[in-house]
């Protein structure tokens, strides 16, 4: 994979260059401009590589951790709830916990659905 800048937005300012990437990381390079990006000094390049600014150095596990820190810093609950709303289906979804049995087709009641939603969003 080519080791070039990866999905970076930038803005030249009077004091330097502001960079942001799609992983929520930002960097300011004092005295730099977009014209100098291909020729970054080793120290600036290393810092940007560690923050997933270059395609050849993408660390997706680290990016996932940083996105979780950024968007879910205060969240301690479960990240996913799977709810079976009905057994009136083909029972072929890979994530579904329903099983084919001889029970007649049934749907979750409105009262139970309200309780499930209250629990999921608590």
PDB file of C-alpha atoms in Angstrom:
ATOM      1  CA  UNK A   1       0.000   0.000   0.000  1.00  0.00           C
ATOM      2  CA  UNK A   2       1.328   3.398  -0.888  1.00  0.00           C
ATOM      3  CA  UNK A   3       2.368   5.297   2.234  1.00  0.00           C
ATOM      4  CA  UNK A   4       0.744   8.624   1.410  1.00  0.00           C
ATOM      5  CA  UNK A   5      -1.526  10.875   3.385  1.00  0.00           C
ATOM      6  CA  UNK A   6      -4.796   9.106   4.109  1.00  0.00           C
ATOM      7  CA  UNK A   7      -8.110  10.990   3.926  1.00  0.00           C
ATOM      8  CA  UNK A   8      -6.740  14.213   5.403  1.00  0.00           C
ATOM      9  CA  UNK A   9      -8.390  17.608   5.532  1.00  0.00           C
ATOM     10  CA  UNK A  10      -6.132  20.603   5.970  1.00  0.00           C
ATOM     11  CA  UNK A  11      -6.208  24.358   6.261  1.00  0.00           C
ATOM     12  CA  UNK A  12      -3.310  26.739   5.856  1.00  0.00           C
ATOM     13  CA  UNK A  13      -3.180  29.434   8.507  1.00  0.00           C
ATOM     14  CA  UNK A  14      -0.823  32.313   9.179  1.00  0.00           C
ATOM     15  CA  UNK A  15       1.021  30.303  11.845  1.00  0.00           C
ATOM     16  CA  UNK A  16       1.178  26.931  10.142  1.00  0.00           C
ATOM     17  CA  UNK A  17      -0.916  24.043   8.905  1.00  0.00           C
ATOM     18  CA  UNK A  18      -3.925  22.511  10.640  1.00  0.00           C
ATOM     19  CA  UNK A  19      -4.644  18.851   9.752  1.00  0.00           C
ATOM     20  CA  UNK A  20      -7.583  16.580  10.604  1.00  0.00           C
ATOM     21  CA  UNK A  21      -8.292  12.992   9.587  1.00  0.00           C
ATOM     22  CA  UNK A  22     -11.366  10.776   9.483  1.00  0.00           C
ATOM     23  CA  UNK A  23     -10.311   9.041  12.725  1.00  0.00           C
ATOM     24  CA  UNK A  24     -10.961  12.206  14.728  1.00  0.00           C
ATOM     25  CA  UNK A  25      -7.310  13.120  15.119  1.00  0.00           C
ATOM     26  CA  UNK A  26      -6.011  16.645  14.618  1.00  0.00           C
ATOM     27  CA  UNK A  27      -2.549  18.129  14.371  1.00  0.00           C
ATOM     28  CA  UNK A  28      -1.053  21.586  13.982  1.00  0.00           C
ATOM     29  CA  UNK A  29       2.296  21.966  12.243  1.00  0.00           C
ATOM     30  CA  UNK A  30       3.739  25.383  13.095  1.00  0.00           C
ATOM     31  CA  UNK A  31       5.397  27.138  10.177  1.00  0.00           C
ATOM     32  CA  UNK A  32       4.275  24.471   7.684  1.00  0.00           C
ATOM     33  CA  UNK A  33       2.060  24.800   4.634  1.00  0.00           C
ATOM     34  CA  UNK A  34       0.260  22.295   2.435  1.00  0.00           C
ATOM     35  CA  UNK A  35       3.016  22.669  -0.162  1.00  0.00           C
ATOM     36  CA  UNK A  36       5.438  21.099   2.319  1.00  0.00           C
ATOM     37  CA  UNK A  37       3.335  18.044   3.211  1.00  0.00           C
ATOM     38  CA  UNK A  38       5.211  15.674   0.880  1.00  0.00           C
ATOM     39  CA  UNK A  39       8.519  16.735   2.473  1.00  0.00           C
ATOM     40  CA  UNK A  40       7.715  16.636   6.198  1.00  0.00           C
ATOM     41  CA  UNK A  41      10.574  16.446   8.664  1.00  0.00           C
ATOM     42  CA  UNK A  42      11.052  13.072  10.363  1.00  0.00           C
ATOM     43  CA  UNK A  43       9.668  14.186  13.751  1.00  0.00           C
ATOM     44  CA  UNK A  44       6.492  15.690  12.302  1.00  0.00           C
ATOM     45  CA  UNK A  45       5.992  12.709  10.006  1.00  0.00           C
ATOM     46  CA  UNK A  46       6.400  10.211  12.881  1.00  0.00           C
ATOM     47  CA  UNK A  47       3.804  12.031  14.985  1.00  0.00           C
ATOM     48  CA  UNK A  48       1.363  12.026  12.064  1.00  0.00           C
ATOM     49  CA  UNK A  49       2.029   8.341  11.347  1.00  0.00           C
ATOM     50  CA  UNK A  50       1.156   7.503  14.967  1.00  0.00           C
ATOM     51  CA  UNK A  51      -2.164   9.314  14.545  1.00  0.00           C
ATOM     52  CA  UNK A  52      -3.149   7.416  11.351  1.00  0.00           C
ATOM     53  CA  UNK A  53      -2.476  10.217   8.882  1.00  0.00           C
ATOM     54  CA  UNK A  54      -0.552   7.929   6.491  1.00  0.00           C
ATOM     55  CA  UNK A  55      -2.054   4.986   4.602  1.00  0.00           C
ATOM     56  CA  UNK A  56       0.931   2.678   4.969  1.00  0.00           C
ATOM     57  CA  UNK A  57       0.809   2.947   8.759  1.00  0.00           C
ATOM     58  CA  UNK A  58      -2.908   2.560   9.480  1.00  0.00           C
ATOM     59  CA  UNK A  59      -3.480   0.922  12.840  1.00  0.00           C
ATOM     60  CA  UNK A  60      -7.175   0.055  12.753  1.00  0.00           C
ATOM     61  CA  UNK A  61      -7.224  -1.336  16.299  1.00  0.00           C
ATOM     62  CA  UNK A  62      -5.762   1.917  17.606  1.00  0.00           C
ATOM     63  CA  UNK A  63      -8.180   3.916  15.460  1.00  0.00           C
ATOM     64  CA  UNK A  64     -11.086   1.942  16.930  1.00  0.00           C
ATOM     65  CA  UNK A  65      -9.831   2.596  20.463  1.00  0.00           C
ATOM     66  CA  UNK A  66      -9.475   6.313  19.788  1.00  0.00           C
ATOM     67  CA  UNK A  67     -12.929   6.561  18.198  1.00  0.00           C
ATOM     68  CA  UNK A  68     -14.389   4.760  21.221  1.00  0.00           C
ATOM     69  CA  UNK A  69     -12.548   7.162  23.540  1.00  0.00           C
ATOM     70  CA  UNK A  70     -13.808  10.143  21.570  1.00  0.00           C
ATOM     71  CA  UNK A  71     -17.453   9.163  21.117  1.00  0.00           C
ATOM     72  CA  UNK A  72     -18.100   6.809  24.049  1.00  0.00           C
ATOM     73  CA  UNK A  73     -15.757   8.150  26.739  1.00  0.00           C
ATOM     74  CA  UNK A  74     -18.460   8.253  29.420  1.00  0.00           C
ATOM     75  CA  UNK A  75     -20.458   5.248  28.262  1.00  0.00           C
ATOM     76  CA  UNK A  76     -20.101   2.084  30.343  1.00  0.00           C
ATOM     77  CA  UNK A  77     -23.092   0.063  29.137  1.00  0.00           C
ATOM     78  CA  UNK A  78     -23.456  -2.569  26.455  1.00  0.00           C
ATOM     79  CA  UNK A  79     -22.793  -1.507  22.877  1.00  0.00           C
ATOM     80  CA  UNK A  80     -25.433  -3.675  21.265  1.00  0.00           C
ATOM     81  CA  UNK A  81     -28.829  -5.124  22.117  1.00  0.00           C
ATOM     82  CA  UNK A  82     -30.404  -7.844  20.016  1.00  0.00           C
ATOM     83  CA  UNK A  83     -34.139  -8.126  20.480  1.00  0.00           C
ATOM     84  CA  UNK A  84     -36.365 -10.729  18.886  1.00  0.00           C
ATOM     85  CA  UNK A  85     -39.585  -8.891  18.063  1.00  0.00           C
ATOM     86  CA  UNK A  86     -41.371 -11.817  16.470  1.00  0.00           C
ATOM     87  CA  UNK A  87     -40.926 -15.463  15.636  1.00  0.00           C
ATOM     88  CA  UNK A  88     -42.990 -14.872  12.485  1.00  0.00           C
ATOM     89  CA  UNK A  89     -39.954 -15.048  10.200  1.00  0.00           C
ATOM     90  CA  UNK A  90     -37.718 -17.409   8.261  1.00  0.00           C
ATOM     91  CA  UNK A  91     -35.345 -17.745  11.252  1.00  0.00           C
ATOM     92  CA  UNK A  92     -32.336 -17.419   8.952  1.00  0.00           C
ATOM     93  CA  UNK A  93     -30.689 -14.220  10.263  1.00  0.00           C
ATOM     94  CA  UNK A  94     -27.137 -14.937  11.391  1.00  0.00           C
ATOM     95  CA  UNK A  95     -27.492 -12.727  14.487  1.00  0.00           C
ATOM     96  CA  UNK A  96     -30.963 -13.880  15.593  1.00  0.00           C
ATOM     97  CA  UNK A  97     -31.515 -15.912  18.744  1.00  0.00           C
ATOM     98  CA  UNK A  98     -34.939 -17.197  17.658  1.00  0.00           C
ATOM     99  CA  UNK A  99     -35.220 -20.846  16.878  1.00  0.00           C
ATOM    100  CA  UNK A 100     -37.644 -22.756  14.743  1.00  0.00           C
ATOM    101  CA  UNK A 101     -40.022 -24.564  17.022  1.00  0.00           C
ATOM    102  CA  UNK A 102     -43.606 -25.689  16.944  1.00  0.00           C
ATOM    103  CA  UNK A 103     -44.913 -22.617  18.798  1.00  0.00           C
ATOM    104  CA  UNK A 104     -47.497 -20.608  16.909  1.00  0.00           C
ATOM    105  CA  UNK A 105     -46.290 -17.309  15.381  1.00  0.00           C
ATOM    106  CA  UNK A 106     -46.200 -14.592  18.017  1.00  0.00           C
ATOM    107  CA  UNK A 107     -45.238 -10.933  18.156  1.00  0.00           C
ATOM    108  CA  UNK A 108     -43.887  -8.994  21.109  1.00  0.00           C
ATOM    109  CA  UNK A 109     -46.616  -7.011  22.849  1.00  0.00           C
ATOM    110  CA  UNK A 110     -46.500  -3.214  22.886  1.00  0.00           C
ATOM    111  CA  UNK A 111     -46.081  -3.223  26.683  1.00  0.00           C
ATOM    112  CA  UNK A 112     -43.103  -5.605  26.471  1.00  0.00           C
ATOM    113  CA  UNK A 113     -41.571  -3.579  23.613  1.00  0.00           C
ATOM    114  CA  UNK A 114     -41.850  -0.408  25.731  1.00  0.00           C
ATOM    115  CA  UNK A 115     -40.083  -2.177  28.624  1.00  0.00           C
ATOM    116  CA  UNK A 116     -37.321  -3.462  26.313  1.00  0.00           C
ATOM    117  CA  UNK A 117     -36.726   0.020  24.896  1.00  0.00           C
ATOM    118  CA  UNK A 118     -36.689   1.568  28.369  1.00  0.00           C
ATOM    119  CA  UNK A 119     -34.098  -1.009  29.425  1.00  0.00           C
ATOM    120  CA  UNK A 120     -31.947  -0.592  26.294  1.00  0.00           C
ATOM    121  CA  UNK A 121     -31.801   3.194  26.631  1.00  0.00           C
ATOM    122  CA  UNK A 122     -31.364   3.231  30.431  1.00  0.00           C
TER     123      UNK A 122
END
